[in-house]
mmCIF file of C-alpha atoms in Angstrom:
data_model
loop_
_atom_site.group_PDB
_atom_site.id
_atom_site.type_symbol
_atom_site.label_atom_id
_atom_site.label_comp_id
_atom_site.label_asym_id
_atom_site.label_seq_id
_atom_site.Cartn_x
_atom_site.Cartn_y
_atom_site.Cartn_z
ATOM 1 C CA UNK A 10 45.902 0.496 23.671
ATOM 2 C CA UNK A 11 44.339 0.184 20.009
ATOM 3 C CA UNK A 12 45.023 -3.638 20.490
ATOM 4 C CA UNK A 13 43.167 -4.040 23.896
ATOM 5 C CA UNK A 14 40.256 -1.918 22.438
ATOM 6 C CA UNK A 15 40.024 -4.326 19.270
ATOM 7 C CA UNK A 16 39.848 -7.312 21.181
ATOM 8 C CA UNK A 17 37.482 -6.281 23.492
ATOM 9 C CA UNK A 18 35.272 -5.281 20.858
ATOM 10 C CA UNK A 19 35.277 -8.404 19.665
ATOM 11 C CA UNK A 20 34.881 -10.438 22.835
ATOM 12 C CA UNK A 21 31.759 -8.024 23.205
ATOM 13 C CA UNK A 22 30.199 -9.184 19.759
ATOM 14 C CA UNK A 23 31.518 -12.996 20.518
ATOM 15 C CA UNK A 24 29.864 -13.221 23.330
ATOM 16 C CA UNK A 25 26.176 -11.831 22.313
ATOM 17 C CA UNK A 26 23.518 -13.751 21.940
ATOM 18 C CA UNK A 27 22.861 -14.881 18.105
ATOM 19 C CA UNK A 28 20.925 -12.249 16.285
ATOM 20 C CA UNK A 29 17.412 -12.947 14.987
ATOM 21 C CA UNK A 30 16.958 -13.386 11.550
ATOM 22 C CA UNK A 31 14.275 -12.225 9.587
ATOM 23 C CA UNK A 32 11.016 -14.643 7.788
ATOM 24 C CA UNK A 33 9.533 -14.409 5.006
ATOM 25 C CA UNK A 34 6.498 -16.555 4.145
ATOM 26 C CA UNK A 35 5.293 -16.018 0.128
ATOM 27 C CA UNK A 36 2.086 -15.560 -0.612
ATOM 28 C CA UNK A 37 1.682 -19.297 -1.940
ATOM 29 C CA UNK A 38 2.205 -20.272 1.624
ATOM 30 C CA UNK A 39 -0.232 -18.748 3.520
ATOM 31 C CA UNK A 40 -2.791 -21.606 4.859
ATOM 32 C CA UNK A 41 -5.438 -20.110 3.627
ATOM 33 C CA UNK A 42 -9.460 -20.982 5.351
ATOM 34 C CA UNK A 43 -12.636 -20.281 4.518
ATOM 35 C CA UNK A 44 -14.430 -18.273 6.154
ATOM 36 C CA UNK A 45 -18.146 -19.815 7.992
ATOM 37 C CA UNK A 46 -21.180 -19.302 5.422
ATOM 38 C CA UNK A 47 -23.171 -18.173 8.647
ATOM 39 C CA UNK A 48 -21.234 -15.321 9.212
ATOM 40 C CA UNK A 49 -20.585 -13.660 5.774
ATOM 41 C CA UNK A 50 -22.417 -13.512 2.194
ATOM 42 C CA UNK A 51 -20.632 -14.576 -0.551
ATOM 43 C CA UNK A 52 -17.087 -15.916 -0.550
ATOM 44 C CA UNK A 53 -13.843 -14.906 1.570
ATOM 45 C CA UNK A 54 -11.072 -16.327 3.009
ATOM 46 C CA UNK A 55 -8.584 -15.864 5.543
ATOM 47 C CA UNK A 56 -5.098 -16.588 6.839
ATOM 48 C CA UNK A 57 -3.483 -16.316 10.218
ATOM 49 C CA UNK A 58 -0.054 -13.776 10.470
ATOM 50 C CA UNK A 59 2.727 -14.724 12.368
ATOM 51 C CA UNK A 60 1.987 -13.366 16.586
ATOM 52 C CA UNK A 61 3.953 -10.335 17.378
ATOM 53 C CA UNK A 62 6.410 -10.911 20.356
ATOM 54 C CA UNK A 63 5.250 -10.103 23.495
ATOM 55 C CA UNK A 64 1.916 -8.613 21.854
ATOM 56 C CA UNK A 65 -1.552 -9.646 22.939
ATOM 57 C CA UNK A 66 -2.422 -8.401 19.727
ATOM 58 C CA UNK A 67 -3.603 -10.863 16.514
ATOM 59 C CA UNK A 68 -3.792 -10.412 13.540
ATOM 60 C CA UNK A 69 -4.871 -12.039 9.976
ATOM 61 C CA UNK A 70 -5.155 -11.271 5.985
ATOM 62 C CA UNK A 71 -8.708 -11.326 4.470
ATOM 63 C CA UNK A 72 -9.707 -11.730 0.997
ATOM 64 C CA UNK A 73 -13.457 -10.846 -0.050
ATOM 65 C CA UNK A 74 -14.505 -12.006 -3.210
ATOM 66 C CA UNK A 75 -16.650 -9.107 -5.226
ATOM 67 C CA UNK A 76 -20.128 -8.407 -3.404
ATOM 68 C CA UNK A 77 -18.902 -10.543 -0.562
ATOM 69 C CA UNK A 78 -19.862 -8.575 2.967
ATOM 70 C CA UNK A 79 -19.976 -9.935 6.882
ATOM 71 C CA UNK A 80 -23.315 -9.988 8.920
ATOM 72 C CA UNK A 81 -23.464 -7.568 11.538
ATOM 73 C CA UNK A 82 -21.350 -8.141 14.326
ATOM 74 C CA UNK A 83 -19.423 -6.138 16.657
ATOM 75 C CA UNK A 84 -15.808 -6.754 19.008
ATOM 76 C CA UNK A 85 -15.494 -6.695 22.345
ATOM 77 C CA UNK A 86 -11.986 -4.390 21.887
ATOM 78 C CA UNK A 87 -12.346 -3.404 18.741
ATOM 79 C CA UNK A 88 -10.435 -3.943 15.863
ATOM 80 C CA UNK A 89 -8.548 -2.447 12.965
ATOM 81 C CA UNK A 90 -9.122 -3.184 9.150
ATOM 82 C CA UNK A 91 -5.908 -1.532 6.700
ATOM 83 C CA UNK A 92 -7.221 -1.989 3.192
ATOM 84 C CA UNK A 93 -4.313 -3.903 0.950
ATOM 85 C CA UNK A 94 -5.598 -4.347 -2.149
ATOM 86 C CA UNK A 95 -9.120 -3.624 -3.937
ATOM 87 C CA UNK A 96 -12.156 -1.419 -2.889
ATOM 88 C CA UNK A 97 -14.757 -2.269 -0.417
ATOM 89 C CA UNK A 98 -17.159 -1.104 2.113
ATOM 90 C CA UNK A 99 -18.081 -0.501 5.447
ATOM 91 C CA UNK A 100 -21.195 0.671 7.459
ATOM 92 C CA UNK A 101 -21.746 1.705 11.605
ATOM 93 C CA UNK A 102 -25.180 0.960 12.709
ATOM 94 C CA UNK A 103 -27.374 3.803 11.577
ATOM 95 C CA UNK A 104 -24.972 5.438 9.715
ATOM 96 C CA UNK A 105 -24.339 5.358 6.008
ATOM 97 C CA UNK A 106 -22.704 3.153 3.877
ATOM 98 C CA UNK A 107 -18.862 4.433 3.603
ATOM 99 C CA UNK A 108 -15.985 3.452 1.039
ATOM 100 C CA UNK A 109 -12.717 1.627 1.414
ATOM 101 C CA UNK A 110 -9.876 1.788 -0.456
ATOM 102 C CA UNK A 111 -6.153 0.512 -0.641
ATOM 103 C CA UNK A 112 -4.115 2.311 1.869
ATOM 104 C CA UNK A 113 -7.500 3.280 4.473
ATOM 105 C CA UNK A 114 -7.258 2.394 7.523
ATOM 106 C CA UNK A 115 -10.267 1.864 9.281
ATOM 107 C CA UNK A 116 -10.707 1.411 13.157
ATOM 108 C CA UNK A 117 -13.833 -0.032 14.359
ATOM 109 C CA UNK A 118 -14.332 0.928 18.450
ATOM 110 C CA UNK A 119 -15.308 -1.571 21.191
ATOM 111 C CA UNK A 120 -19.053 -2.832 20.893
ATOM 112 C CA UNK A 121 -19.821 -1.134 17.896
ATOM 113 C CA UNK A 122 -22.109 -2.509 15.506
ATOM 114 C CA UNK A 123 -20.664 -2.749 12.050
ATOM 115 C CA UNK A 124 -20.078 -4.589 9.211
ATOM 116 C CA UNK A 125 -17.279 -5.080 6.395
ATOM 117 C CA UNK A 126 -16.189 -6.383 2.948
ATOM 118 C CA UNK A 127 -15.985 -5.668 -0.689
ATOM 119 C CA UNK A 128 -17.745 -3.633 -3.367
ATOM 120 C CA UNK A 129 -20.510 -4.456 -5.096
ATOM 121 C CA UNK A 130 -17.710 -5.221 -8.288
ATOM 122 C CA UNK A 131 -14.863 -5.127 -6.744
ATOM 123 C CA UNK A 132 -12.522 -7.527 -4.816
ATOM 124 C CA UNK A 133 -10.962 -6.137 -1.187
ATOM 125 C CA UNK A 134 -8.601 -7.681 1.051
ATOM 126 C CA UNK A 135 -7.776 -6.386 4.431
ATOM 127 C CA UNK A 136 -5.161 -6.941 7.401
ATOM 128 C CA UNK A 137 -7.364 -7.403 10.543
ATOM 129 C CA UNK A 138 -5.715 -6.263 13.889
ATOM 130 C CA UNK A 139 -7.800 -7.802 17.057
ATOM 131 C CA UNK A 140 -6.418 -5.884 20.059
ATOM 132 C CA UNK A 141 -6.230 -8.401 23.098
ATOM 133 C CA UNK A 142 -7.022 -10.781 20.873
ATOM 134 C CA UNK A 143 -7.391 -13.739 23.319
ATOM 135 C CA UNK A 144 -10.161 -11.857 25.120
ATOM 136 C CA UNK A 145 -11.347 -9.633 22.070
ATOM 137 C CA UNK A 146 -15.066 -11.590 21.594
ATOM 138 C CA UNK A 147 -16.812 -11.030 18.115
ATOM 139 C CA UNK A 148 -20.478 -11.330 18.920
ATOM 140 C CA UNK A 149 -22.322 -11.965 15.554
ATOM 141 C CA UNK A 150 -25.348 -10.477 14.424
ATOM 142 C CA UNK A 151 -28.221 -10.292 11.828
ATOM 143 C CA UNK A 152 -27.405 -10.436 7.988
ATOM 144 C CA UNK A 153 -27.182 -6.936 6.144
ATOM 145 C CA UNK A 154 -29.793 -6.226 3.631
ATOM 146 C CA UNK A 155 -28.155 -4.493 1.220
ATOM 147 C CA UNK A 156 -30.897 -2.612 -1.239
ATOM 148 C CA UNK A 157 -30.898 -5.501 -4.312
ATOM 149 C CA UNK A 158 -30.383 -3.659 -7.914
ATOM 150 C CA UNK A 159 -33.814 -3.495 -10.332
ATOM 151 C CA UNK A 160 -32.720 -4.836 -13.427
ATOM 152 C CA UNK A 161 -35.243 -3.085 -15.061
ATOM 153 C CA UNK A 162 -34.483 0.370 -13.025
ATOM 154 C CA UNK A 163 -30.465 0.121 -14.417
ATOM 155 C CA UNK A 164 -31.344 -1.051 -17.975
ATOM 156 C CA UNK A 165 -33.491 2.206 -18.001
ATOM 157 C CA UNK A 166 -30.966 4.415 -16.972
ATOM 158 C CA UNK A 167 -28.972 2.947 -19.724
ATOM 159 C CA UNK A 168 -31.686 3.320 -22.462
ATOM 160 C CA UNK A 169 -32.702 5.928 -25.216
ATOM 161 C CA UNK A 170 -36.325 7.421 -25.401
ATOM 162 C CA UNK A 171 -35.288 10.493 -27.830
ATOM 163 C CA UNK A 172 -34.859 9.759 -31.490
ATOM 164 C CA UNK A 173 -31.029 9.620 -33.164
ATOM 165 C CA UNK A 174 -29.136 12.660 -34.017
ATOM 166 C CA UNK A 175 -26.941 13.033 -36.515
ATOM 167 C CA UNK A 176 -24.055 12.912 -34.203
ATOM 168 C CA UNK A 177 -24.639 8.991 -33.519
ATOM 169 C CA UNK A 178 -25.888 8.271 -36.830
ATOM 170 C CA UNK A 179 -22.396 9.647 -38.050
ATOM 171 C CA UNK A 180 -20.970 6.417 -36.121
ATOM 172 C CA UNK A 181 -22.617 3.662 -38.949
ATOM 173 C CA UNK A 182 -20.280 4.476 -41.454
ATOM 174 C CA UNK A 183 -17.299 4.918 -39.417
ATOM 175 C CA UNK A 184 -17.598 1.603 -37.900
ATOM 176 C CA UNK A 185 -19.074 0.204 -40.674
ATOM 177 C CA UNK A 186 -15.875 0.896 -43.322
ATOM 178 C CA UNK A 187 -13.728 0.111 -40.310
ATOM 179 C CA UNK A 188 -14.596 -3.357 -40.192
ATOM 180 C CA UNK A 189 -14.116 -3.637 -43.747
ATOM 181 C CA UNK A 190 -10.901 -2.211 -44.107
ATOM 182 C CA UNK A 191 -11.778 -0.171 -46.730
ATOM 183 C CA UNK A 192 -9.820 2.913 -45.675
ATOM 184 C CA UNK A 193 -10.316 5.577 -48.354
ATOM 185 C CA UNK A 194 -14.211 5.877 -47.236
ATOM 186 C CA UNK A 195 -13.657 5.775 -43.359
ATOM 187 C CA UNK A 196 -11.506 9.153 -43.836
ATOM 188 C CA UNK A 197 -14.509 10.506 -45.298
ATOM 189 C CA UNK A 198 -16.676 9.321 -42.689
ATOM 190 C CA UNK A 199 -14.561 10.165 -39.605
ATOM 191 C CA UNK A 200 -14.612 14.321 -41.191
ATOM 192 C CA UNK A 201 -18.648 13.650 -41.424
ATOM 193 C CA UNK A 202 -18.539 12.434 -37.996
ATOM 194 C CA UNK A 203 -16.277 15.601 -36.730
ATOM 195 C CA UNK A 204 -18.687 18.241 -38.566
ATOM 196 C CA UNK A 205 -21.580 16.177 -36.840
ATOM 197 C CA UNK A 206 -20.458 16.775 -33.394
ATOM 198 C CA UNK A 207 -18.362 13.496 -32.463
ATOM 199 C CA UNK A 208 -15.314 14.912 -30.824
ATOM 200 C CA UNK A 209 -11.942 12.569 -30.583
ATOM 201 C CA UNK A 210 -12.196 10.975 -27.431
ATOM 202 C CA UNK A 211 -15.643 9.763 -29.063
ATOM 203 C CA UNK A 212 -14.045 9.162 -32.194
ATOM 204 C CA UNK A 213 -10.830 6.872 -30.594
ATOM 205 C CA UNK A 214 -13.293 4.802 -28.263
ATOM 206 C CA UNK A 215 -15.370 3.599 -31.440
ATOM 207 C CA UNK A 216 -11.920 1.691 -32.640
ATOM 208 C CA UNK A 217 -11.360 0.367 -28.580
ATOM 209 C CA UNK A 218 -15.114 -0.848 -28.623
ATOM 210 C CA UNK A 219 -14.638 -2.023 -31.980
ATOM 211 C CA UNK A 220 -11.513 -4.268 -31.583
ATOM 212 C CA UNK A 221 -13.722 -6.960 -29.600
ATOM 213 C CA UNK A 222 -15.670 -7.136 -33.452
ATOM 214 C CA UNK A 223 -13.275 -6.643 -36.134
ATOM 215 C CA UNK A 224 -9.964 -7.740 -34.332
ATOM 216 C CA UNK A 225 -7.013 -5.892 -33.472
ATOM 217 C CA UNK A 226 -5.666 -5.133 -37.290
ATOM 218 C CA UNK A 227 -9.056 -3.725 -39.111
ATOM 219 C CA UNK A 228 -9.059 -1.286 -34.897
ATOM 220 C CA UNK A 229 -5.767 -0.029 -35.134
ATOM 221 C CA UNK A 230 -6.003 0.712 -38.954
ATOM 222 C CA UNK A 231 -9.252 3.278 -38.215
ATOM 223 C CA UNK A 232 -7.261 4.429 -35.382
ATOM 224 C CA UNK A 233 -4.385 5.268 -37.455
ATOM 225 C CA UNK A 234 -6.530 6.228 -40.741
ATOM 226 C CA UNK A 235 -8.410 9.412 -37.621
ATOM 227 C CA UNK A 236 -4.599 10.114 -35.997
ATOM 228 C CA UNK A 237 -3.287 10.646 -39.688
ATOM 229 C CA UNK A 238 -6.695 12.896 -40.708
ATOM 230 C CA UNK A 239 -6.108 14.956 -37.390
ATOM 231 C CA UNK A 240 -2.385 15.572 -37.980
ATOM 232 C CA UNK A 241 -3.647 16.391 -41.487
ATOM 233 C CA UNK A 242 -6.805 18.816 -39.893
ATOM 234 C CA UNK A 243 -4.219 20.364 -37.388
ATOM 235 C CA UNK A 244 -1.231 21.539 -39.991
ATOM 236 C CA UNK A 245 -4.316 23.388 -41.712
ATOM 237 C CA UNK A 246 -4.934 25.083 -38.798
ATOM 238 C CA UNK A 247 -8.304 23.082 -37.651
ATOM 239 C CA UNK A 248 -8.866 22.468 -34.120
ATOM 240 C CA UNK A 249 -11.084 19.084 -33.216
ATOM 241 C CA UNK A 250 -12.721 18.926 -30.145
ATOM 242 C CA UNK A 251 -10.796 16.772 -27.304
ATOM 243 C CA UNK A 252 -13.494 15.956 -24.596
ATOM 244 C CA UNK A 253 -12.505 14.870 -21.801
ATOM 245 C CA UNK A 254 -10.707 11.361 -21.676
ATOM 246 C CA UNK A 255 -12.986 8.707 -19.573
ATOM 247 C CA UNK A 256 -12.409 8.630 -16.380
ATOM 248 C CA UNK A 257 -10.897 6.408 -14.261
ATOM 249 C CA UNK A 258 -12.321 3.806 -12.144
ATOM 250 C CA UNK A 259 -10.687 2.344 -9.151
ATOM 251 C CA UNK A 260 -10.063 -1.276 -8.913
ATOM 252 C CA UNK A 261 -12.835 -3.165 -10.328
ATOM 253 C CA UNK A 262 -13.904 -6.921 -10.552
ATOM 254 C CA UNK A 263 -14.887 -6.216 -14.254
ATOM 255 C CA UNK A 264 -15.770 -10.324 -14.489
ATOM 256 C CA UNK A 265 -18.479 -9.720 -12.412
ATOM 257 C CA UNK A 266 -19.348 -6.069 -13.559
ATOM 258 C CA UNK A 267 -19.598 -7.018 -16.918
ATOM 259 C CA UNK A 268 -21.880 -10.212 -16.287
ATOM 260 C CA UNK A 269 -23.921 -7.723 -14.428
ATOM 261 C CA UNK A 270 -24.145 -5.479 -17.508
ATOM 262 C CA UNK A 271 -24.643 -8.545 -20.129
ATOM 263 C CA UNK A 272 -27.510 -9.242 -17.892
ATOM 264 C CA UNK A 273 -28.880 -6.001 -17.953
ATOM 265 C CA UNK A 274 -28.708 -5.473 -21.383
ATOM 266 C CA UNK A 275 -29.741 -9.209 -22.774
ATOM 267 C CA UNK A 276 -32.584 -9.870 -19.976
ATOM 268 C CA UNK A 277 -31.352 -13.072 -19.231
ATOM 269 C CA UNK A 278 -29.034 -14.670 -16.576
ATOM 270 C CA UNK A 279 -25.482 -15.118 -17.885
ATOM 271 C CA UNK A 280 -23.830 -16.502 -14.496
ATOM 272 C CA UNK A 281 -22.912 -19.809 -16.193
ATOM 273 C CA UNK A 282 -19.797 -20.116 -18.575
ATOM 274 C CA UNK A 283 -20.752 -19.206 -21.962
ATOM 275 C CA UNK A 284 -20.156 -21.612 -24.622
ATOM 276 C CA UNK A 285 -18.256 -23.933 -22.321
ATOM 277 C CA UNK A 286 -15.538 -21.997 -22.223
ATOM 278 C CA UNK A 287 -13.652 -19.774 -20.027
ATOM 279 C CA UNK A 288 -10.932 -18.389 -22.020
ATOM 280 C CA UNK A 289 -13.867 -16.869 -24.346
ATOM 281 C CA UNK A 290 -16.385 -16.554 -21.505
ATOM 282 C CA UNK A 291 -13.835 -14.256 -19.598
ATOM 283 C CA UNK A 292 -12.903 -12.164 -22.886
ATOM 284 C CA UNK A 293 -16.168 -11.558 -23.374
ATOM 285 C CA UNK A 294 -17.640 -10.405 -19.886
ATOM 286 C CA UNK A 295 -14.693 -9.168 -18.290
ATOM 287 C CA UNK A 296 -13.082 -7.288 -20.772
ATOM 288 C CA UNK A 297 -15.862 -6.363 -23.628
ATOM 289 C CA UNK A 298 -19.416 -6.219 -21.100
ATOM 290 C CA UNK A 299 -16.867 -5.114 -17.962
ATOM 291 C CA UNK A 300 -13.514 -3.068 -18.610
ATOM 292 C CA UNK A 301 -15.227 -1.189 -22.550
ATOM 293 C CA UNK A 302 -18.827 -0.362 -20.976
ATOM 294 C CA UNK A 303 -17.409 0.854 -17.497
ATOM 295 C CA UNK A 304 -15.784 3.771 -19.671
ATOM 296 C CA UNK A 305 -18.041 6.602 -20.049
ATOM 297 C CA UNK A 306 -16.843 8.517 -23.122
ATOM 298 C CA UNK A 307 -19.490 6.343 -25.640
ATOM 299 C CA UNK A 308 -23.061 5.670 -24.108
ATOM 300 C CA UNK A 309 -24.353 1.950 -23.826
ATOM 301 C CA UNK A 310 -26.424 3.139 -27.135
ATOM 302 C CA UNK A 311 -24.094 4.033 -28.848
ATOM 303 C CA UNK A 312 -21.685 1.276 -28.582
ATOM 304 C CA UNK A 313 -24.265 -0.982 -29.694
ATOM 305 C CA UNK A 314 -24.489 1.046 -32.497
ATOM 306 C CA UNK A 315 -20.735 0.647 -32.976
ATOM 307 C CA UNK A 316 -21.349 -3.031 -33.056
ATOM 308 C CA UNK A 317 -24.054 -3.181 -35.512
ATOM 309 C CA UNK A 318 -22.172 -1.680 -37.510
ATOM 310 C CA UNK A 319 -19.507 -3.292 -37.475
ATOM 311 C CA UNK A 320 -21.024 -6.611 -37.584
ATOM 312 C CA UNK A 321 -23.153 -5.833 -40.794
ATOM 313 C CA UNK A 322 -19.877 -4.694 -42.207
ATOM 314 C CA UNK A 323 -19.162 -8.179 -41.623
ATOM 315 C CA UNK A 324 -21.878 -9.518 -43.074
ATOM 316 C CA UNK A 325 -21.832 -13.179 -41.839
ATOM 317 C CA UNK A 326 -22.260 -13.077 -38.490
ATOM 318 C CA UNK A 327 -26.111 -12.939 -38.643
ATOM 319 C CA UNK A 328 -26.170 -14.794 -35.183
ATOM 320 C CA UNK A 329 -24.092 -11.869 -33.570
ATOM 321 C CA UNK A 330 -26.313 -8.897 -35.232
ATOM 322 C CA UNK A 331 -29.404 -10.617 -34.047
ATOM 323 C CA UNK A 332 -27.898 -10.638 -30.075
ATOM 324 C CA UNK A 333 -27.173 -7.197 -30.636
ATOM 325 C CA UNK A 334 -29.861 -5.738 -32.285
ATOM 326 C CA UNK A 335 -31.575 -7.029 -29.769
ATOM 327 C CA UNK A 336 -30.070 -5.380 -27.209
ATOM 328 C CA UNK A 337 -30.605 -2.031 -28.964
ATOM 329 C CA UNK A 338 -34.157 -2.528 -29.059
ATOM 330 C CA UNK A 339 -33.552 -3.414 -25.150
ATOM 331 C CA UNK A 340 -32.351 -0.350 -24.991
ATOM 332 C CA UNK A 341 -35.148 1.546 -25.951
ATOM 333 C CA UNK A 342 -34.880 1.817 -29.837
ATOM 334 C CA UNK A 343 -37.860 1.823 -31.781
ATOM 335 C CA UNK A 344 -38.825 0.062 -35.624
ATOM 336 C CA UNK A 345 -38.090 3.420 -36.948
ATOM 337 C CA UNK A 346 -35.230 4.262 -35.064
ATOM 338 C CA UNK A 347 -33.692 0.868 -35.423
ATOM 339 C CA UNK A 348 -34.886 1.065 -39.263
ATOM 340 C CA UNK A 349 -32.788 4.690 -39.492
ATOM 341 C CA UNK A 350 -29.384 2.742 -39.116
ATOM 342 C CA UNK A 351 -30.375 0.447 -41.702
ATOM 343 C CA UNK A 352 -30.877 3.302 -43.973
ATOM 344 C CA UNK A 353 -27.812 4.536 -42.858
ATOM 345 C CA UNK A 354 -25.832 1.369 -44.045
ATOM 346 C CA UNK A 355 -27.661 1.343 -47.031
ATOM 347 C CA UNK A 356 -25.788 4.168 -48.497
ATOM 348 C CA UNK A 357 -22.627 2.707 -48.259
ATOM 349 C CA UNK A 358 -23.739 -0.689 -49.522
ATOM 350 C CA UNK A 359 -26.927 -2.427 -50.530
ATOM 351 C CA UNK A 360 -25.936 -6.226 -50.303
ATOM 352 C CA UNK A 361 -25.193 -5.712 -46.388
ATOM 353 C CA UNK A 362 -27.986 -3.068 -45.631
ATOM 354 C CA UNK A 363 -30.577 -5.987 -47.286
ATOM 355 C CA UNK A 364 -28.534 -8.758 -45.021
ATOM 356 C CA UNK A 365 -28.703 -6.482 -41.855
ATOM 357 C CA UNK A 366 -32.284 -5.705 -42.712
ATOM 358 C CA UNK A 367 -33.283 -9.391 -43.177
ATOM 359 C CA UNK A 368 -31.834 -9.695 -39.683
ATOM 360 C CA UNK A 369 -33.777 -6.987 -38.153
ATOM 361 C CA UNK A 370 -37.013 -8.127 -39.406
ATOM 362 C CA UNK A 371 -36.373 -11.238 -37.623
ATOM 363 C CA UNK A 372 -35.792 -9.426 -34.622
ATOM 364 C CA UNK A 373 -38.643 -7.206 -34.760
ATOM 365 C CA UNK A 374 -41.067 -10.406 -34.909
ATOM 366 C CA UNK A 375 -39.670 -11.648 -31.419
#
């Protein structure tokens, strides 16, 4: 009996059909296609998935390149959008402007006018379901007008009309020994800057700013030299301020955040590769002008003020402290404000306040 049962089992399996087997096509493999210039602003692309068996349904991937958005347009049966990757946005006809992220799904209803793609600085890519997709009709529409940003209007809101307290002057010396190396002084000058108000999270994002400056080596040295003086501070019994760390962002295209903000802040148009070079000219916008200034636990002012600093600590990069003393008077410094940090460096050392100052003068004529 067991027999007869075993061997009908297997004539069973023998004589099914072969089973499917599963397909997987890598990422490198998609064919990827651009999408038409008349029906989107700014760059995307898109690739066909595989049809679902005995589905009317289609379905594709979509990239959007930051600030990339469709026109207006609307489907005859609608049409899904499941956010993979990135952060984008989406708007109904008279309705506000609403945002995507990874993991939203959003489902736009039959012959409803809409429109789709990613943030302002930030990539998106979507999977696009087209219900009945044979018959589904996308009938395109006018562009969107998307309010342009005032250059002047976001450089304001990043500017300084109140004289310097004590609390940022505090940051010259900090940065300014940092950069140096000279350790014994920066202790000193990181308790000034805790009795003036600077509270750790301020104190650790002068040494993150600072990095893109001084390098790696004379960072994590002030780091350690203000980790040691807390330990130090705390066994006496001496609690420091925290603050609040800086918040998080979601998923940013900080290349094309932080060209936005070196545009703000110099005036000029920096869309081209600086210096001929993209290794530096993506170090220096993505990560320094895009990833440091999107954290919001040190002011625009006062990381320029870090930088000064640091680069009259320096003391040969006259170029550099030009750029940058520039962009404090940009942001809204004065001659006698801008005059108070050289005072400031002058008590911790006259060769490189008189350098600094030779600097400023130059900057002052225009």
């Amino acid at each position: 009996m067991k027999k007869t049962f075993l061997f009908s089992t297997a004539l069973a399996f023998a004589t099914l059909p072969a089973l499917a087997e599963q397909t997987i096509t890598p990422y490198t493999q998609h064919q990827w296609i651009s999408v038409p210039a008349e029906y989107f602003s700014g760059d995307a692309r898109f690739t066909r998935l595989p049809e679902m068996p005995n589905s009317p349904d289609g379905s594709a991937m979509v990239e959007f390149q930051a600030g990339t958005v469709t026109d207006w347009h609307s489907h005859s049966y609608g049409q899904y959008l499941i956010v993979t990757e990135g952060e984008g946005r989406t708007q109904e006809w008279g309705k506000p402007i609403q945002i995507i992220k990874k993991g939203d799904v959003v489902w736009c209803p039959p012959n409803v006018k809409h429109w789709h793609g990613a943030g302002e600085h930030s990539k998106m890519s979507h999977i696009a379901i087209s219900p009945n997709a044979k018959e589904n009709k996308a009938t395109w529409l006018e562009k969107v007008e998307l309010a342009k940003s005032d250059p002047k209007a976001e450089l304001q809101k990043m500017s300084q009309s109140t004289p310097l307290i004590d609390k940022q002057l505090a940051i010259v010396p900090i940065a300014f020994y940092s950069a140096r190396g000279e350790l014994a002084p920066l202790k000193s000058a990181l308790e000034q800057g805790l009795a003036r108000g600077l509270t750790v999270s301020e104190l650790q994002e002068i040494f993150a700013h600072q990095y893109a400056y001084a390098g790696f080596p004379r960072a994590l040295n002030g780091l350690l030299t203000l980790q040691n003086l807390l330990k130090e501070r705390a066994e006496k019994g001496i609690g420091d301020e925290q603050d609040n760390p800086t918040a998080k962002t979601g998923p940013t295209d900080y290349y094309a955040l932080g060209t936005h903000t070196l545009n703000t802040l110099n005036g000029r148009d920096n869309s081209a590769i600086l210096w001929h070079f993209e290794g530096i000219d993506y170090a220096l916008k993505a990560h320094l002008f895009g990833y440091l200034f999107s954290r919001d636990n040190l002011s625009a002012v006062n990381r320029e003020i870090v930088t000064v600093s640091t680069l009259a600590g320096l003391e040969t990069v006259q170029s550099q402290l030009r750029s940058h003393l520039g962009i404090l008077r940009n942001l809204g410094l004065n001659e006698v404000e801008l005059k108070r940090i050289i005072a400031e460096l002058s008590k911790l050392n006259l060769m490189a306040a008189d350098k600094a100052n030779e600097v400023l003068e130059q900057v002052l004529k225009g």
